[in-house]
């Protein structure tokens, strides 16, 4: 039998979510079963799954069997990332392309696991939102539960300003500034997560809105500033591909033949580009404690700057 005193990391959290995080590897159905049975106690009394915990509460947790990690499982290597902003409430980093934000789906660890290893003294560190593995740029993390809930409320209410830089194939139509096309998330035959556009009458679709502005035009490509008003999975990638101008290097919705050519440097005087050109460049939000409007900027990564410079040259 374990008795755990709730600290700042658990303050305000529901009992079920507190236990699910505490008992990693235990099926959620079992967690809810021990709560319903009364085996879990808060301050010596029975409590429901939706009970909100406060600092100092004592949670009695019965013995449960946790799924064992494989013997060869290694902890995530500690790693820090370029910091764009940090205080006692939140941390904003510039995530490089090719790094998942968290482990799962064949990825043993991601940004959050590496940061927790690098900051063992941190009592609380959670992702506020997500970026695709191949997308670089601003990633926000909360250092207090109160900051996490406040920031996630802003994301849900669309009170955040999110702008991405995307290099697409072809000449983007000047008049195409708004994409309002519903998206449907599904799993393909291999169990991979995919998204497709659907008509407005589809029951499976969720309305998705993307604003597009031309930042720079090249001979066969266009650099776009893309602002999303809804935060759907793969929204920018699918919307731009749907418009006939997929993102350079997109391995799920892009032009695979051209991606290979760009990766080899063909037509670019040998300048190779081996990632997806999508970068979270700007994020604006209200600070969860002070209410001050914060606007963060992440410069384009060097490989993106180099590619744009090459595209500007005659070739």
Tab-separated table of C-alpha atoms in Angstrom:
chain	number	residue	atom	x	y	z
A	1	UNK	CA	0.000	0.000	0.000
A	2	UNK	CA	1.396	3.387	-0.982
A	3	UNK	CA	0.490	6.712	0.544
A	4	UNK	CA	1.305	9.660	-1.670
A	5	UNK	CA	1.069	13.290	-0.625
A	6	UNK	CA	-0.070	15.513	-3.499
A	7	UNK	CA	2.449	18.211	-4.408
A	8	UNK	CA	2.360	21.038	-6.928
A	9	UNK	CA	2.534	18.620	-9.860
A	10	UNK	CA	-0.779	17.040	-8.877
A	11	UNK	CA	-2.602	20.151	-7.703
A	12	UNK	CA	-6.000	20.550	-9.372
A	13	UNK	CA	-5.712	17.251	-11.222
A	14	UNK	CA	-8.549	14.731	-11.374
A	15	UNK	CA	-7.946	11.593	-9.352
A	16	UNK	CA	-8.210	9.304	-12.393
A	17	UNK	CA	-5.642	11.312	-14.381
A	18	UNK	CA	-3.361	11.499	-11.338
A	19	UNK	CA	-3.396	7.701	-11.011
A	20	UNK	CA	-3.020	7.037	-14.741
A	21	UNK	CA	0.131	9.171	-14.743
A	22	UNK	CA	1.387	7.597	-11.503
A	23	UNK	CA	0.687	4.002	-12.537
A	24	UNK	CA	2.281	3.949	-15.974
A	25	UNK	CA	1.742	0.560	-17.595
A	26	UNK	CA	-1.496	-0.171	-15.726
A	27	UNK	CA	-4.535	-0.379	-18.045
A	28	UNK	CA	-6.969	2.503	-17.605
A	29	UNK	CA	-9.811	0.022	-17.059
A	30	UNK	CA	-7.986	-1.326	-14.004
A	31	UNK	CA	-7.359	2.171	-12.648
A	32	UNK	CA	-11.078	2.965	-12.833
A	33	UNK	CA	-11.900	-0.410	-11.268
A	34	UNK	CA	-9.785	0.236	-8.138
A	35	UNK	CA	-11.292	3.729	-7.812
A	36	UNK	CA	-14.857	2.364	-8.041
A	37	UNK	CA	-14.098	-0.412	-5.553
A	38	UNK	CA	-13.032	2.141	-2.933
A	39	UNK	CA	-9.490	0.754	-2.698
A	40	UNK	CA	-8.149	4.209	-3.554
A	41	UNK	CA	-8.655	6.680	-0.722
A	42	UNK	CA	-8.155	10.428	-0.548
A	43	UNK	CA	-7.574	11.715	2.982
A	44	UNK	CA	-8.833	8.319	4.253
A	45	UNK	CA	-12.169	8.639	2.467
A	46	UNK	CA	-13.610	7.165	-0.725
A	47	UNK	CA	-13.294	9.408	-3.772
A	48	UNK	CA	-14.659	9.443	-7.296
A	49	UNK	CA	-12.653	9.508	-10.501
A	50	UNK	CA	-13.520	13.185	-10.990
A	51	UNK	CA	-12.318	14.255	-7.534
A	52	UNK	CA	-9.974	17.252	-7.821
A	53	UNK	CA	-6.809	16.960	-5.748
A	54	UNK	CA	-5.239	19.731	-3.683
A	55	UNK	CA	-1.711	20.186	-2.373
A	56	UNK	CA	-1.276	18.165	0.816
A	57	UNK	CA	-3.996	15.621	0.056
A	58	UNK	CA	-2.984	12.065	0.947
A	59	UNK	CA	-3.811	9.480	-1.713
A	60	UNK	CA	-3.759	5.838	-0.659
A	61	UNK	CA	-2.926	3.632	-3.634
A	62	UNK	CA	-3.398	-0.158	-3.402
A	63	UNK	CA	-0.769	-2.551	-4.783
A	64	UNK	CA	-1.209	-2.919	-8.534
A	65	UNK	CA	0.730	-4.876	-11.075
A	66	UNK	CA	2.573	-2.629	-13.507
A	67	UNK	CA	3.616	-3.903	-16.924
A	68	UNK	CA	7.346	-4.526	-16.815
A	69	UNK	CA	9.597	-2.695	-19.222
A	70	UNK	CA	11.696	-4.859	-21.547
A	71	UNK	CA	15.022	-5.804	-20.012
A	72	UNK	CA	16.867	-3.985	-22.793
A	73	UNK	CA	14.818	-0.785	-22.463
A	74	UNK	CA	17.122	2.189	-22.015
A	75	UNK	CA	16.162	5.514	-20.477
A	76	UNK	CA	15.956	8.469	-22.824
A	77	UNK	CA	19.287	10.269	-23.157
A	78	UNK	CA	19.169	13.660	-21.424
A	79	UNK	CA	19.050	16.556	-23.853
A	80	UNK	CA	18.408	20.274	-23.687
A	81	UNK	CA	17.036	22.231	-26.638
A	82	UNK	CA	17.456	25.899	-27.635
A	83	UNK	CA	15.390	27.946	-25.180
A	84	UNK	CA	13.239	30.773	-26.565
A	85	UNK	CA	11.554	31.672	-23.263
A	86	UNK	CA	11.598	30.311	-19.723
A	87	UNK	CA	10.303	31.305	-16.321
A	88	UNK	CA	8.794	29.523	-13.313
A	89	UNK	CA	5.606	28.705	-15.233
A	90	UNK	CA	6.564	27.678	-18.742
A	91	UNK	CA	9.333	26.739	-21.132
A	92	UNK	CA	9.415	27.418	-24.875
A	93	UNK	CA	12.007	25.648	-27.000
A	94	UNK	CA	13.008	25.615	-30.655
A	95	UNK	CA	12.455	21.968	-31.607
A	96	UNK	CA	14.639	20.621	-34.413
A	97	UNK	CA	13.139	18.622	-37.268
A	98	UNK	CA	13.366	14.840	-36.970
A	99	UNK	CA	12.708	14.714	-33.218
A	100	UNK	CA	9.344	13.444	-31.946
A	101	UNK	CA	7.748	15.441	-29.143
A	102	UNK	CA	7.059	12.257	-27.133
A	103	UNK	CA	7.657	8.523	-27.306
A	104	UNK	CA	5.163	6.072	-28.801
A	105	UNK	CA	4.187	4.700	-32.223
A	106	UNK	CA	7.574	3.092	-32.736
A	107	UNK	CA	9.511	6.002	-31.177
A	108	UNK	CA	11.103	5.069	-27.848
A	109	UNK	CA	11.483	8.646	-26.615
A	110	UNK	CA	10.957	12.239	-27.633
A	111	UNK	CA	11.536	15.813	-26.511
A	112	UNK	CA	9.552	15.495	-23.275
A	113	UNK	CA	11.359	12.343	-22.101
A	114	UNK	CA	14.770	13.838	-22.940
A	115	UNK	CA	14.013	17.088	-21.133
A	116	UNK	CA	12.798	15.246	-18.039
A	117	UNK	CA	16.066	13.293	-17.984
A	118	UNK	CA	18.053	16.515	-18.406
A	119	UNK	CA	16.065	18.227	-15.634
A	120	UNK	CA	15.622	15.636	-12.867
A	121	UNK	CA	14.904	18.428	-10.379
A	122	UNK	CA	11.793	19.516	-12.307
A	123	UNK	CA	8.692	18.499	-10.339
A	124	UNK	CA	6.390	19.053	-13.307
A	125	UNK	CA	7.026	19.243	-17.037
A	126	UNK	CA	4.326	18.593	-19.611
A	127	UNK	CA	3.715	19.326	-23.297
A	128	UNK	CA	1.156	22.086	-23.854
A	129	UNK	CA	0.684	21.138	-27.527
A	130	UNK	CA	2.367	19.027	-30.184
A	131	UNK	CA	4.356	19.364	-33.380
A	132	UNK	CA	4.841	16.649	-35.994
A	133	UNK	CA	8.200	14.904	-35.790
A	134	UNK	CA	9.437	16.482	-39.036
A	135	UNK	CA	8.195	19.983	-38.155
A	136	UNK	CA	10.682	22.323	-36.503
A	137	UNK	CA	10.037	25.401	-34.411
A	138	UNK	CA	8.336	26.668	-31.277
A	139	UNK	CA	7.188	24.053	-28.784
A	140	UNK	CA	5.598	25.101	-25.502
A	141	UNK	CA	5.880	23.155	-22.233
A	142	UNK	CA	4.324	23.876	-18.850
A	143	UNK	CA	6.280	23.767	-15.575
A	144	UNK	CA	3.157	23.991	-13.382
A	145	UNK	CA	-0.216	22.272	-13.717
A	146	UNK	CA	-1.990	25.623	-13.442
A	147	UNK	CA	0.029	26.861	-16.434
A	148	UNK	CA	-0.758	23.715	-18.401
A	149	UNK	CA	-4.522	24.024	-17.992
A	150	UNK	CA	-4.524	27.791	-18.653
A	151	UNK	CA	-2.467	27.457	-21.825
A	152	UNK	CA	-4.423	24.465	-23.137
A	153	UNK	CA	-7.635	26.441	-22.592
A	154	UNK	CA	-6.179	29.172	-24.806
A	155	UNK	CA	-5.269	26.669	-27.512
A	156	UNK	CA	-8.774	25.196	-27.410
A	157	UNK	CA	-10.373	28.649	-27.532
A	158	UNK	CA	-8.097	29.597	-30.458
A	159	UNK	CA	-6.683	32.523	-28.494
A	160	UNK	CA	-3.151	31.696	-29.625
A	161	UNK	CA	-1.558	33.089	-32.761
A	162	UNK	CA	0.313	30.321	-34.575
A	163	UNK	CA	2.180	31.014	-37.814
A	164	UNK	CA	4.249	28.532	-39.785
A	165	UNK	CA	6.709	28.911	-42.664
A	166	UNK	CA	6.043	26.349	-45.407
A	167	UNK	CA	7.803	25.921	-48.733
A	168	UNK	CA	5.441	24.403	-51.284
A	169	UNK	CA	5.847	23.103	-54.793
A	170	UNK	CA	4.675	25.344	-57.629
A	171	UNK	CA	3.310	28.881	-57.799
A	172	UNK	CA	0.720	29.495	-55.089
A	173	UNK	CA	-2.362	31.349	-56.453
A	174	UNK	CA	-2.313	34.947	-55.185
A	175	UNK	CA	-6.070	34.928	-54.598
A	176	UNK	CA	-6.055	31.741	-52.501
A	177	UNK	CA	-5.825	33.127	-48.966
A	178	UNK	CA	-8.290	30.942	-47.069
A	179	UNK	CA	-8.727	27.166	-46.965
A	180	UNK	CA	-11.883	26.065	-45.182
A	181	UNK	CA	-12.046	22.313	-45.794
A	182	UNK	CA	-13.142	19.656	-43.288
A	183	UNK	CA	-10.643	16.964	-42.288
A	184	UNK	CA	-11.119	13.343	-41.246
A	185	UNK	CA	-8.534	11.393	-39.255
A	186	UNK	CA	-8.153	7.646	-39.849
A	187	UNK	CA	-5.650	4.779	-39.742
A	188	UNK	CA	-4.231	3.324	-42.941
A	189	UNK	CA	-3.686	-0.395	-43.628
A	190	UNK	CA	-0.395	-0.314	-41.714
A	191	UNK	CA	-2.006	1.321	-38.690
A	192	UNK	CA	-0.391	4.681	-39.433
A	193	UNK	CA	-2.290	7.867	-38.614
A	194	UNK	CA	-3.515	9.671	-41.729
A	195	UNK	CA	-5.805	12.594	-42.530
A	196	UNK	CA	-7.915	13.306	-45.599
A	197	UNK	CA	-10.189	16.088	-46.742
A	198	UNK	CA	-13.943	15.434	-46.747
A	199	UNK	CA	-16.983	17.384	-47.903
A	200	UNK	CA	-18.915	19.674	-45.556
A	201	UNK	CA	-21.779	17.172	-45.459
A	202	UNK	CA	-19.560	14.375	-44.103
A	203	UNK	CA	-20.322	13.281	-40.536
A	204	UNK	CA	-16.687	12.211	-40.128
A	205	UNK	CA	-15.221	15.617	-40.924
A	206	UNK	CA	-14.160	18.390	-38.544
A	207	UNK	CA	-14.156	21.938	-39.844
A	208	UNK	CA	-10.592	23.147	-40.377
A	209	UNK	CA	-9.481	26.662	-41.316
A	210	UNK	CA	-6.076	27.706	-42.641
A	211	UNK	CA	-4.996	31.222	-43.696
A	212	UNK	CA	-2.260	31.514	-46.321
A	213	UNK	CA	-0.054	34.451	-47.310
A	214	UNK	CA	2.722	34.430	-49.908
A	215	UNK	CA	6.033	35.364	-48.265
A	216	UNK	CA	8.335	34.821	-51.258
A	217	UNK	CA	7.848	33.452	-54.768
A	218	UNK	CA	10.476	31.405	-56.590
A	219	UNK	CA	10.583	29.917	-60.074
A	220	UNK	CA	9.079	26.568	-59.110
A	221	UNK	CA	8.319	26.995	-55.421
A	222	UNK	CA	6.527	29.377	-53.048
A	223	UNK	CA	7.379	30.230	-49.453
A	224	UNK	CA	4.190	30.714	-47.455
A	225	UNK	CA	3.259	32.159	-44.083
A	226	UNK	CA	0.507	29.865	-42.827
A	227	UNK	CA	-1.724	30.689	-39.865
A	228	UNK	CA	-4.064	28.039	-38.495
A	229	UNK	CA	-7.369	28.901	-36.858
A	230	UNK	CA	-7.988	25.253	-35.903
A	231	UNK	CA	-5.372	22.811	-34.655
A	232	UNK	CA	-6.170	19.562	-36.460
A	233	UNK	CA	-3.710	16.717	-36.954
A	234	UNK	CA	-1.612	17.310	-40.109
A	235	UNK	CA	-3.903	20.244	-40.978
A	236	UNK	CA	-1.385	22.413	-42.834
A	237	UNK	CA	0.135	19.490	-44.697
A	238	UNK	CA	-3.213	18.156	-45.912
A	239	UNK	CA	-4.736	21.551	-46.731
A	240	UNK	CA	-1.759	22.672	-48.819
A	241	UNK	CA	-1.593	19.326	-50.638
A	242	UNK	CA	-5.353	19.506	-51.232
A	243	UNK	CA	-4.796	22.895	-52.891
A	244	UNK	CA	-2.360	21.214	-55.291
A	245	UNK	CA	0.808	22.569	-53.679
A	246	UNK	CA	2.255	20.022	-51.229
A	247	UNK	CA	5.031	20.920	-48.818
A	248	UNK	CA	8.572	20.189	-49.956
A	249	UNK	CA	9.837	17.037	-48.230
A	250	UNK	CA	6.448	15.898	-46.889
A	251	UNK	CA	6.746	12.104	-46.774
A	252	UNK	CA	3.036	11.493	-46.152
A	253	UNK	CA	1.133	13.897	-48.392
A	254	UNK	CA	3.842	15.269	-50.684
A	255	UNK	CA	5.260	14.704	-54.156
A	256	UNK	CA	7.459	11.692	-53.476
A	257	UNK	CA	9.397	11.874	-56.760
A	258	UNK	CA	10.277	15.519	-56.283
A	259	UNK	CA	11.114	14.923	-52.614
A	260	UNK	CA	13.747	12.381	-53.696
A	261	UNK	CA	15.177	14.813	-56.235
A	262	UNK	CA	15.409	17.604	-53.651
A	263	UNK	CA	16.988	15.215	-51.132
A	264	UNK	CA	19.656	14.387	-53.748
A	265	UNK	CA	20.173	18.049	-54.642
A	266	UNK	CA	19.028	17.631	-58.253
A	267	UNK	CA	18.352	20.970	-59.925
A	268	UNK	CA	19.721	22.758	-56.881
A	269	UNK	CA	23.410	22.682	-57.784
A	270	UNK	CA	23.923	19.772	-55.427
A	271	UNK	CA	22.243	21.479	-52.459
A	272	UNK	CA	20.571	18.608	-50.593
A	273	UNK	CA	17.436	19.116	-48.518
A	274	UNK	CA	16.369	16.026	-46.604
A	275	UNK	CA	13.546	17.157	-44.326
A	276	UNK	CA	10.049	18.622	-44.547
A	277	UNK	CA	10.023	22.398	-44.971
A	278	UNK	CA	7.491	23.258	-42.258
A	279	UNK	CA	8.589	25.463	-39.368
A	280	UNK	CA	6.561	26.872	-36.449
A	281	UNK	CA	7.959	30.407	-36.605
A	282	UNK	CA	5.602	32.443	-34.394
A	283	UNK	CA	3.457	31.771	-31.341
A	284	UNK	CA	1.494	34.363	-29.367
A	285	UNK	CA	-0.394	33.687	-26.127
A	286	UNK	CA	-1.336	35.232	-22.783
A	287	UNK	CA	1.050	34.370	-19.968
A	288	UNK	CA	-0.795	31.926	-17.653
A	289	UNK	CA	0.156	33.859	-14.498
A	290	UNK	CA	0.585	37.535	-15.429
A	291	UNK	CA	-1.842	37.673	-18.363
A	292	UNK	CA	0.800	39.547	-20.364
A	293	UNK	CA	0.692	38.879	-24.109
A	294	UNK	CA	3.797	36.936	-25.082
A	295	UNK	CA	4.926	36.664	-28.706
A	296	UNK	CA	7.710	34.235	-29.524
A	297	UNK	CA	9.684	33.939	-32.758
A	298	UNK	CA	11.887	31.073	-33.928
A	299	UNK	CA	14.246	31.834	-36.819
A	300	UNK	CA	14.312	29.514	-39.812
A	301	UNK	CA	16.820	26.669	-39.330
A	302	UNK	CA	20.108	27.017	-41.261
A	303	UNK	CA	19.230	24.263	-43.759
A	304	UNK	CA	16.015	26.082	-44.667
A	305	UNK	CA	17.813	29.421	-45.054
A	306	UNK	CA	20.430	27.770	-47.271
A	307	UNK	CA	17.768	26.178	-49.494
A	308	UNK	CA	15.930	29.475	-49.945
A	309	UNK	CA	19.199	31.208	-50.845
A	310	UNK	CA	19.862	28.535	-53.478
A	311	UNK	CA	16.363	28.888	-54.911
A	312	UNK	CA	16.952	32.637	-55.240
A	313	UNK	CA	19.928	32.001	-57.497
A	314	UNK	CA	19.651	31.182	-61.214
A	315	UNK	CA	19.706	27.387	-61.649
